[in-house]
JSON list of C-alpha atoms in Angstrom, two decimals:
[
{"chain": "A", "resi": 8, "resn": "MET", "atom": "CA", "xyz": [-2.74, -115.29, 64.97]},
{"chain": "A", "resi": 9, "resn": "LYS", "atom": "CA", "xyz": [-2.16, -112.70, 67.70]},
{"chain": "A", "resi": 10, "resn": "LYS", "atom": "CA", "xyz": [-2.30, -109.91, 65.10]},
{"chain": "A", "resi": 11, "resn": "LEU", "atom": "CA", "xyz": [-5.62, -111.16, 63.74]},
{"chain": "A", "resi": 12, "resn": "LEU", "atom": "CA", "xyz": [-7.13, -111.46, 67.21]},
{"chain": "A", "resi": 13, "resn": "THR", "atom": "CA", "xyz": [-5.94, -107.95, 68.04]},
{"chain": "A", "resi": 14, "resn": "ILE", "atom": "CA", "xyz": [-7.57, -106.60, 64.88]},
{"chain": "A", "resi": 15, "resn": "ALA", "atom": "CA", "xyz": [-10.76, -108.48, 65.78]},
{"chain": "A", "resi": 16, "resn": "ALA", "atom": "CA", "xyz": [-10.78, -106.94, 69.26]},
{"chain": "A", "resi": 17, "resn": "ILE", "atom": "CA", "xyz": [-10.20, -103.44, 67.90]},
{"chain": "A", "resi": 18, "resn": "THR", "atom": "CA", "xyz": [-12.94, -103.94, 65.31]},
{"chain": "A", "resi": 19, "resn": "THR", "atom": "CA", "xyz": [-15.37, -105.09, 67.99]},
{"chain": "A", "resi": 20, "resn": "LEU", "atom": "CA", "xyz": [-14.63, -102.09, 70.21]},
{"chain": "A", "resi": 21, "resn": "SER", "atom": "CA", "xyz": [-14.89, -99.60, 67.36]},
{"chain": "A", "resi": 22, "resn": "VAL", "atom": "CA", "xyz": [-18.21, -101.01, 66.26]},
{"chain": "A", "resi": 23, "resn": "MET", "atom": "CA", "xyz": [-19.55, -100.97, 69.81]},
{"chain": "A", "resi": 24, "resn": "ALA", "atom": "CA", "xyz": [-18.61, -97.32, 70.04]},
{"chain": "A", "resi": 25, "resn": "SER", "atom": "CA", "xyz": [-20.77, -96.37, 67.07]},
{"chain": "A", "resi": 26, "resn": "ALA", "atom": "CA", "xyz": [-24.53, -96.66, 67.28]},
{"chain": "A", "resi": 27, "resn": "HIS", "atom": "CA", "xyz": [-26.65, -97.54, 64.28]},
{"chain": "A", "resi": 28, "resn": "ALA", "atom": "CA", "xyz": [-30.30, -96.69, 63.93]},
{"chain": "A", "resi": 29, "resn": "ALA", "atom": "CA", "xyz": [-32.42, -99.82, 63.96]},
{"chain": "A", "resi": 30, "resn": "GLY", "atom": "CA", "xyz": [-34.26, -100.48, 60.73]},
{"chain": "A", "resi": 31, "resn": "ASP", "atom": "CA", "xyz": [-37.95, -101.16, 60.20]},
{"chain": "A", "resi": 32, "resn": "ALA", "atom": "CA", "xyz": [-38.41, -104.83, 59.32]},
{"chain": "A", "resi": 33, "resn": "GLU", "atom": "CA", "xyz": [-41.86, -104.27, 57.80]},
{"chain": "A", "resi": 34, "resn": "ALA", "atom": "CA", "xyz": [-40.55, -101.56, 55.51]},
{"chain": "A", "resi": 35, "resn": "GLY", "atom": "CA", "xyz": [-37.63, -103.82, 54.72]},
{"chain": "A", "resi": 36, "resn": "LYS", "atom": "CA", "xyz": [-39.99, -106.61, 53.73]},
{"chain": "A", "resi": 37, "resn": "VAL", "atom": "CA", "xyz": [-41.64, -104.33, 51.19]},
{"chain": "A", "resi": 38, "resn": "LYS", "atom": "CA", "xyz": [-38.26, -103.21, 49.83]},
{"chain": "A", "resi": 39, "resn": "SER", "atom": "CA", "xyz": [-37.01, -106.80, 49.67]},
{"chain": "A", "resi": 40, "resn": "ALA", "atom": "CA", "xyz": [-39.32, -107.53, 46.74]},
{"chain": "A", "resi": 41, "resn": "MET", "atom": "CA", "xyz": [-36.50, -106.31, 44.51]},
{"chain": "A", "resi": 42, "resn": "CYS", "atom": "CA", "xyz": [-34.14, -108.85, 46.11]},
{"chain": "A", "resi": 43, "resn": "ALA", "atom": "CA", "xyz": [-36.41, -111.89, 46.08]},
{"chain": "A", "resi": 44, "resn": "ALA", "atom": "CA", "xyz": [-35.60, -113.16, 42.59]},
{"chain": "A", "resi": 45, "resn": "CYS", "atom": "CA", "xyz": [-32.05, -114.03, 43.66]},
{"chain": "A", "resi": 46, "resn": "HIS", "atom": "CA", "xyz": [-32.21, -114.24, 47.45]},
{"chain": "A", "resi": 47, "resn": "GLY", "atom": "CA", "xyz": [-35.69, -115.73, 47.95]},
{"chain": "A", "resi": 48, "resn": "ALA", "atom": "CA", "xyz": [-38.80, -114.10, 49.40]},
{"chain": "A", "resi": 49, "resn": "ASP", "atom": "CA", "xyz": [-37.64, -114.76, 52.97]},
{"chain": "A", "resi": 50, "resn": "GLY", "atom": "CA", "xyz": [-33.92, -114.49, 52.31]},
{"chain": "A", "resi": 51, "resn": "ASN", "atom": "CA", "xyz": [-33.34, -118.23, 51.89]},
{"chain": "A", "resi": 52, "resn": "SER", "atom": "CA", "xyz": [-31.88, -118.21, 48.41]},
{"chain": "A", "resi": 53, "resn": "PRO", "atom": "CA", "xyz": [-32.76, -121.31, 46.38]},
{"chain": "A", "resi": 54, "resn": "ALA", "atom": "CA", "xyz": [-29.67, -120.88, 44.19]},
{"chain": "A", "resi": 55, "resn": "PRO", "atom": "CA", "xyz": [-26.30, -121.96, 45.62]},
{"chain": "A", "resi": 56, "resn": "ASN", "atom": "CA", "xyz": [-24.41, -119.08, 44.00]},
{"chain": "A", "resi": 57, "resn": "PHE", "atom": "CA", "xyz": [-26.57, -116.44, 45.72]},
{"chain": "A", "resi": 58, "resn": "PRO", "atom": "CA", "xyz": [-26.11, -116.08, 49.49]},
{"chain": "A", "resi": 59, "resn": "LYS", "atom": "CA", "xyz": [-28.80, -116.80, 52.02]},
{"chain": "A", "resi": 60, "resn": "LEU", "atom": "CA", "xyz": [-29.62, -113.57, 53.87]},
{"chain": "A", "resi": 61, "resn": "ALA", "atom": "CA", "xyz": [-32.21, -114.93, 56.29]},
{"chain": "A", "resi": 62, "resn": "GLY", "atom": "CA", "xyz": [-31.01, -114.67, 59.88]},
{"chain": "A", "resi": 63, "resn": "GLN", "atom": "CA", "xyz": [-27.92, -112.67, 58.92]},
{"chain": "A", "resi": 64, "resn": "HIS", "atom": "CA", "xyz": [-26.90, -109.85, 61.25]},
{"chain": "A", "resi": 65, "resn": "ALA", "atom": "CA", "xyz": [-28.51, -106.56, 60.28]},
{"chain": "A", "resi": 66, "resn": "ASP", "atom": "CA", "xyz": [-25.34, -104.48, 60.59]},
{"chain": "A", "resi": 67, "resn": "TYR", "atom": "CA", "xyz": [-23.42, -106.90, 58.40]},
{"chain": "A", "resi": 68, "resn": "ILE", "atom": "CA", "xyz": [-26.06, -106.64, 55.67]},
{"chain": "A", "resi": 69, "resn": "VAL", "atom": "CA", "xyz": [-25.99, -102.85, 55.95]},
{"chain": "A", "resi": 70, "resn": "LYS", "atom": "CA", "xyz": [-22.21, -102.83, 55.60]},
{"chain": "A", "resi": 71, "resn": "GLN", "atom": "CA", "xyz": [-22.25, -105.05, 52.53]},
{"chain": "A", "resi": 72, "resn": "LEU", "atom": "CA", "xyz": [-24.96, -102.99, 50.84]},
{"chain": "A", "resi": 73, "resn": "SER", "atom": "CA", "xyz": [-23.06, -99.81, 51.65]},
{"chain": "A", "resi": 74, "resn": "ASP", "atom": "CA", "xyz": [-19.86, -101.34, 50.26]},
{"chain": "A", "resi": 75, "resn": "PHE", "atom": "CA", "xyz": [-21.64, -102.41, 47.08]},
{"chain": "A", "resi": 76, "resn": "LYS", "atom": "CA", "xyz": [-23.07, -98.92, 46.68]},
{"chain": "A", "resi": 77, "resn": "GLY", "atom": "CA", "xyz": [-19.75, -97.22, 47.34]},
{"chain": "A", "resi": 78, "resn": "GLY", "atom": "CA", "xyz": [-17.67, -99.64, 45.29]},
{"chain": "A", "resi": 79, "resn": "ALA", "atom": "CA", "xyz": [-15.64, -101.13, 48.14]},
{"chain": "A", "resi": 80, "resn": "ARG", "atom": "CA", "xyz": [-17.14, -104.49, 47.15]},
{"chain": "A", "resi": 81, "resn": "THR", "atom": "CA", "xyz": [-17.66, -105.22, 43.47]},
{"chain": "A", "resi": 82, "resn": "ASP", "atom": "CA", "xyz": [-20.30, -107.29, 41.74]},
{"chain": "A", "resi": 83, "resn": "ALA", "atom": "CA", "xyz": [-22.00, -105.91, 38.64]},
{"chain": "A", "resi": 84, "resn": "THR", "atom": "CA", "xyz": [-25.49, -106.95, 39.70]},
{"chain": "A", "resi": 85, "resn": "MET", "atom": "CA", "xyz": [-25.20, -105.91, 43.33]},
{"chain": "A", "resi": 86, "resn": "ASN", "atom": "CA", "xyz": [-23.46, -102.63, 42.55]},
{"chain": "A", "resi": 87, "resn": "ALA", "atom": "CA", "xyz": [-26.43, -101.72, 40.34]},
{"chain": "A", "resi": 88, "resn": "MET", "atom": "CA", "xyz": [-29.03, -102.95, 42.85]},
{"chain": "A", "resi": 89, "resn": "ALA", "atom": "CA", "xyz": [-27.45, -101.07, 45.76]},
{"chain": "A", "resi": 90, "resn": "ALA", "atom": "CA", "xyz": [-26.88, -97.80, 43.88]},
{"chain": "A", "resi": 91, "resn": "PRO", "atom": "CA", "xyz": [-30.35, -96.30, 44.52]},
{"chain": "A", "resi": 92, "resn": "LEU", "atom": "CA", "xyz": [-30.64, -97.49, 48.13]},
{"chain": "A", "resi": 93, "resn": "THR", "atom": "CA", "xyz": [-30.72, -94.90, 50.90]},
{"chain": "A", "resi": 94, "resn": "ASP", "atom": "CA", "xyz": [-29.21, -95.47, 54.33]},
{"chain": "A", "resi": 95, "resn": "GLU", "atom": "CA", "xyz": [-32.75, -95.99, 55.60]},
{"chain": "A", "resi": 96, "resn": "ASP", "atom": "CA", "xyz": [-33.45, -98.59, 52.90]},
{"chain": "A", "resi": 97, "resn": "MET", "atom": "CA", "xyz": [-30.32, -100.49, 53.89]},
{"chain": "A", "resi": 98, "resn": "ALA", "atom": "CA", "xyz": [-31.19, -100.42, 57.58]},
{"chain": "A", "resi": 99, "resn": "ASN", "atom": "CA", "xyz": [-34.71, -101.62, 56.81]},
{"chain": "A", "resi": 100, "resn": "LEU", "atom": "CA", "xyz": [-33.47, -104.47, 54.62]},
{"chain": "A", "resi": 101, "resn": "GLY", "atom": "CA", "xyz": [-30.99, -105.47, 57.29]},
{"chain": "A", "resi": 102, "resn": "ALA", "atom": "CA", "xyz": [-33.74, -105.54, 59.91]},
{"chain": "A", "resi": 103, "resn": "PHE", "atom": "CA", "xyz": [-36.02, -107.61, 57.69]},
{"chain": "A", "resi": 104, "resn": "TYR", "atom": "CA", "xyz": [-33.49, -110.28, 56.80]},
{"chain": "A", "resi": 105, "resn": "ALA", "atom": "CA", "xyz": [-32.20, -110.47, 60.36]},
{"chain": "A", "resi": 106, "resn": "SER", "atom": "CA", "xyz": [-35.75, -111.24, 61.49]},
{"chain": "A", "resi": 107, "resn": "GLN", "atom": "CA", "xyz": [-36.09, -114.24, 59.16]},
{"chain": "A", "resi": 108, "resn": "LYS", "atom": "CA", "xyz": [-35.14, -117.82, 59.99]},
{"chain": "A", "resi": 109, "resn": "GLY", "atom": "CA", "xyz": [-32.25, -119.20, 58.01]},
{"chain": "A", "resi": 110, "resn": "SER", "atom": "CA", "xyz": [-32.42, -122.70, 56.58]},
{"chain": "A", "resi": 111, "resn": "VAL", "atom": "CA", "xyz": [-29.67, -125.26, 57.12]},
{"chain": "A", "resi": 112, "resn": "GLY", "atom": "CA", "xyz": [-28.17, -127.32, 54.35]},
{"chain": "A", "resi": 113, "resn": "LYS", "atom": "CA", "xyz": [-26.33, -130.63, 54.36]},
{"chain": "A", "resi": 114, "resn": "ALA", "atom": "CA", "xyz": [-22.58, -131.02, 54.11]},
{"chain": "A", "resi": 115, "resn": "ALA", "atom": "CA", "xyz": [-20.94, -133.51, 51.76]},
{"chain": "A", "resi": 116, "resn": "GLU", "atom": "CA", "xyz": [-20.01, -136.39, 54.06]},
{"chain": "A", "resi": 117, "resn": "ASP", "atom": "CA", "xyz": [-16.55, -136.85, 52.56]},
{"chain": "A", "resi": 118, "resn": "LYS", "atom": "CA", "xyz": [-15.67, -133.23, 53.39]},
{"chain": "A", "resi": 119, "resn": "VAL", "atom": "CA", "xyz": [-16.96, -132.99, 56.96]},
{"chain": "A", "resi": 120, "resn": "GLU", "atom": "CA", "xyz": [-13.89, -134.27, 58.81]},
{"chain": "A", "resi": 121, "resn": "GLN", "atom": "CA", "xyz": [-11.40, -131.95, 57.11]},
{"chain": "A", "resi": 122, "resn": "GLY", "atom": "CA", "xyz": [-13.84, -129.04, 57.11]},
{"chain": "A", "resi": 123, "resn": "GLN", "atom": "CA", "xyz": [-14.59, -129.45, 60.80]},
{"chain": "A", "resi": 124, "resn": "MET", "atom": "CA", "xyz": [-10.88, -129.55, 61.65]},
{"chain": "A", "resi": 125, "resn": "LEU", "atom": "CA", "xyz": [-10.21, -126.35, 59.71]},
{"chain": "A", "resi": 126, "resn": "TYR", "atom": "CA", "xyz": [-13.24, -124.58, 61.14]},
{"chain": "A", "resi": 127, "resn": "ARG", "atom": "CA", "xyz": [-12.47, -125.50, 64.74]},
{"chain": "A", "resi": 128, "resn": "ALA", "atom": "CA", "xyz": [-8.68, -125.56, 64.81]},
{"chain": "A", "resi": 129, "resn": "GLY", "atom": "CA", "xyz": [-7.39, -124.04, 61.58]},
{"chain": "A", "resi": 130, "resn": "ASN", "atom": "CA", "xyz": [-4.14, -125.28, 60.07]},
{"chain": "A", "resi": 131, "resn": "THR", "atom": "CA", "xyz": [-1.22, -124.41, 62.32]},
{"chain": "A", "resi": 132, "resn": "ALA", "atom": "CA", "xyz": [1.31, -125.65, 59.76]},
{"chain": "A", "resi": 133, "resn": "SER", "atom": "CA", "xyz": [0.24, -123.12, 57.14]},
{"chain": "A", "resi": 134, "resn": "GLY", "atom": "CA", "xyz": [-1.01, -120.44, 59.52]},
{"chain": "A", "resi": 135, "resn": "VAL", "atom": "CA", "xyz": [-4.71, -120.69, 58.71]},
{"chain": "A", "resi": 136, "resn": "THR", "atom": "CA", "xyz": [-6.70, -119.34, 61.66]},
{"chain": "A", "resi": 137, "resn": "ALA", "atom": "CA", "xyz": [-9.70, -121.33, 62.93]},
{"chain": "A", "resi": 138, "resn": "CYS", "atom": "CA", "xyz": [-12.90, -119.97, 61.39]},
{"chain": "A", "resi": 139, "resn": "GLY", "atom": "CA", "xyz": [-14.72, -120.46, 64.68]},
{"chain": "A", "resi": 140, "resn": "ALA", "atom": "CA", "xyz": [-12.47, -117.91, 66.40]},
{"chain": "A", "resi": 141, "resn": "CYS", "atom": "CA", "xyz": [-14.46, -115.12, 64.76]},
{"chain": "A", "resi": 142, "resn": "HIS", "atom": "CA", "xyz": [-17.57, -116.81, 63.39]},
{"chain": "A", "resi": 143, "resn": "GLY", "atom": "CA", "xyz": [-18.36, -118.83, 66.52]},
{"chain": "A", "resi": 144, "resn": "PRO", "atom": "CA", "xyz": [-18.54, -122.58, 67.17]},
{"chain": "A", "resi": 145, "resn": "THR", "atom": "CA", "xyz": [-21.97, -122.91, 65.57]},
{"chain": "A", "resi": 146, "resn": "GLY", "atom": "CA", "xyz": [-21.41, -120.33, 62.84]},
{"chain": "A", "resi": 147, "resn": "ALA", "atom": "CA", "xyz": [-23.55, -117.67, 64.52]},
{"chain": "A", "resi": 148, "resn": "GLY", "atom": "CA", "xyz": [-20.97, -114.97, 63.85]},
{"chain": "A", "resi": 149, "resn": "ASN", "atom": "CA", "xyz": [-20.38, -111.84, 65.92]},
{"chain": "A", "resi": 150, "resn": "PRO", "atom": "CA", "xyz": [-22.85, -109.04, 65.19]},
{"chain": "A", "resi": 151, "resn": "MET", "atom": "CA", "xyz": [-20.98, -106.42, 67.21]},
{"chain": "A", "resi": 152, "resn": "ALA", "atom": "CA", "xyz": [-17.86, -106.92, 65.10]},
{"chain": "A", "resi": 153, "resn": "LYS", "atom": "CA", "xyz": [-19.82, -107.43, 61.87]},
{"chain": "A", "resi": 154, "resn": "PHE", "atom": "CA", "xyz": [-18.46, -110.96, 61.51]},
{"chain": "A", "resi": 155, "resn": "PRO", "atom": "CA", "xyz": [-21.23, -112.70, 59.56]},
{"chain": "A", "resi": 156, "resn": "GLY", "atom": "CA", "xyz": [-23.14, -115.76, 60.55]},
{"chain": "A", "resi": 157, "resn": "LEU", "atom": "CA", "xyz": [-22.11, -118.69, 58.35]},
{"chain": "A", "resi": 158, "resn": "SER", "atom": "CA", "xyz": [-24.45, -121.40, 59.61]},
{"chain": "A", "resi": 159, "resn": "GLY", "atom": "CA", "xyz": [-26.20, -123.09, 56.69]},
{"chain": "A", "resi": 160, "resn": "GLN", "atom": "CA", "xyz": [-24.74, -120.79, 54.04]},
{"chain": "A", "resi": 161, "resn": "HIS", "atom": "CA", "xyz": [-24.45, -122.27, 50.54]},
{"chain": "A", "resi": 162, "resn": "ALA", "atom": "CA", "xyz": [-21.13, -124.03, 50.08]},
{"chain": "A", "resi": 163, "resn": "ASP", "atom": "CA", "xyz": [-20.74, -122.71, 46.53]},
{"chain": "A", "resi": 164, "resn": "TYR", "atom": "CA", "xyz": [-21.12, -119.13, 47.74]},
{"chain": "A", "resi": 165, "resn": "VAL", "atom": "CA", "xyz": [-18.75, -119.57, 50.69]},
{"chain": "A", "resi": 166, "resn": "ALA", "atom": "CA", "xyz": [-16.11, -121.15, 48.45]},
{"chain": "A", "resi": 167, "resn": "LEU", "atom": "CA", "xyz": [-16.42, -118.34, 45.92]},
{"chain": "A", "resi": 168, "resn": "GLN", "atom": "CA", "xyz": [-15.99, -115.65, 48.57]},
{"chain": "A", "resi": 169, "resn": "LEU", "atom": "CA", "xyz": [-12.95, -117.37, 50.06]},
{"chain": "A", "resi": 170, "resn": "LYS", "atom": "CA", "xyz": [-11.38, -117.58, 46.62]},
{"chain": "A", "resi": 171, "resn": "ASN", "atom": "CA", "xyz": [-12.22, -113.93, 45.99]},
{"chain": "A", "resi": 172, "resn": "PHE", "atom": "CA", "xyz": [-10.57, -112.96, 49.27]},
{"chain": "A", "resi": 173, "resn": "ARG", "atom": "CA", "xyz": [-7.57, -115.11, 48.35]},
{"chain": "A", "resi": 174, "resn": "SER", "atom": "CA", "xyz": [-7.14, -113.46, 44.96]},
{"chain": "A", "resi": 175, "resn": "GLY", "atom": "CA", "xyz": [-7.92, -109.98, 46.24]},
{"chain": "A", "resi": 176, "resn": "ALA", "atom": "CA", "xyz": [-11.01, -109.69, 44.04]},
{"chain": "A", "resi": 177, "resn": "ARG", "atom": "CA", "xyz": [-12.89, -109.03, 47.28]},
{"chain": "A", "resi": 178, "resn": "ALA", "atom": "CA", "xyz": [-11.18, -106.60, 49.59]},
{"chain": "A", "resi": 179, "resn": "ASN", "atom": "CA", "xyz": [-13.80, -105.14, 51.93]},
{"chain": "A", "resi": 180, "resn": "ASP", "atom": "CA", "xyz": [-12.72, -107.13, 54.99]},
{"chain": "A", "resi": 181, "resn": "ALA", "atom": "CA", "xyz": [-11.67, -105.19, 58.08]},
{"chain": "A", "resi": 182, "resn": "GLY", "atom": "CA", "xyz": [-7.90, -105.10, 58.48]},
{"chain": "A", "resi": 183, "resn": "SER", "atom": "CA", "xyz": [-7.47, -107.52, 55.55]},
{"chain": "A", "resi": 184, "resn": "MET", "atom": "CA", "xyz": [-8.33, -110.34, 57.97]},
{"chain": "A", "resi": 185, "resn": "MET", "atom": "CA", "xyz": [-10.05, -112.62, 55.49]},
{"chain": "A", "resi": 186, "resn": "ARG", "atom": "CA", "xyz": [-7.50, -111.98, 52.76]},
{"chain": "A", "resi": 187, "resn": "ALA", "atom": "CA", "xyz": [-4.67, -112.86, 55.15]},
{"chain": "A", "resi": 188, "resn": "ILE", "atom": "CA", "xyz": [-6.35, -116.14, 56.05]},
{"chain": "A", "resi": 189, "resn": "ALA", "atom": "CA", "xyz": [-7.68, -117.15, 52.62]},
{"chain": "A", "resi": 190, "resn": "LYS", "atom": "CA", "xyz": [-4.37, -116.65, 50.83]},
{"chain": "A", "resi": 191, "resn": "LYS", "atom": "CA", "xyz": [-2.96, -119.50, 52.93]},
{"chain": "A", "resi": 192, "resn": "MET", "atom": "CA", "xyz": [-5.78, -121.91, 52.04]},
{"chain": "A", "resi": 193, "resn": "THR", "atom": "CA", "xyz": [-5.66, -124.53, 49.31]},
{"chain": "A", "resi": 194, "resn": "ASP", "atom": "CA", "xyz": [-8.59, -125.21, 46.99]},
{"chain": "A", "resi": 195, "resn": "ALA", "atom": "CA", "xyz": [-9.21, -128.47, 48.86]},
{"chain": "A", "resi": 196, "resn": "GLU", "atom": "CA", "xyz": [-9.32, -126.67, 52.21]},
{"chain": "A", "resi": 197, "resn": "ILE", "atom": "CA", "xyz": [-11.69, -124.03, 50.86]},
{"chain": "A", "resi": 198, "resn": "ASP", "atom": "CA", "xyz": [-14.00, -126.69, 49.47]},
{"chain": "A", "resi": 199, "resn": "ALA", "atom": "CA", "xyz": [-13.96, -128.68, 52.71]},
{"chain": "A", "resi": 200, "resn": "VAL", "atom": "CA", "xyz": [-14.68, -125.77, 55.05]},
{"chain": "A", "resi": 201, "resn": "ALA", "atom": "CA", "xyz": [-17.38, -124.44, 52.71]},
{"chain": "A", "resi": 202, "resn": "GLN", "atom": "CA", "xyz": [-19.11, -127.82, 52.79]},
{"chain": "A", "resi": 203, "resn": "TYR", "atom": "CA", "xyz": [-18.81, -127.99, 56.57]},
{"chain": "A", "resi": 204, "resn": "VAL", "atom": "CA", "xyz": [-20.34, -124.53, 56.98]},
{"chain": "A", "resi": 205, "resn": "GLN", "atom": "CA", "xyz": [-23.28, -125.50, 54.77]},
{"chain": "A", "resi": 206, "resn": "GLY", "atom": "CA", "xyz": [-24.31, -128.15, 57.28]},
{"chain": "A", "resi": 207, "resn": "LEU", "atom": "CA", "xyz": [-23.31, -126.23, 60.41]},
{"chain": "A", "resi": 208, "resn": "HIS", "atom": "CA", "xyz": [-26.01, -125.22, 62.88]}
]
């Protein structure tokens, strides 16, 4: 726990030390036409397997696009979509999606209690860190540290990413933080916290 919090603090400080040019939301809106089929015109994806981007932190979106382009994060569709993007395109897309209002879903009632416990307190017995420690009590995330907002995100997508972190299929997390946490989570815990996040706001 202390190690993870130390990594989080270092990540926050390092990000604060580097300035990023703000993108142009209007230009990003134009560019987002290529993203709309999967992520929705305003970034509120109608499909549970594609993430909602509306309201997400601009720098986080830029990092993910950069990782897709560079191969640090792998997905056949996104690797191809990100390949032609310039740094300016990424900044503009980040600015556009950050300016949109994210929608909130509804959690499965039978998963809320366990999901809330994991999100707020973690699982001390297995060493699972509370999600809220980095992502905030309402799922707003931490833009300075590039910890994404999770509020209202599709449960199917959240569960898939946690399983990818657990297996190592996704490995673009700073300091292996998410991999270290996810590898200690059971399928039931992943499902519960993903459902909780979907209804969190």
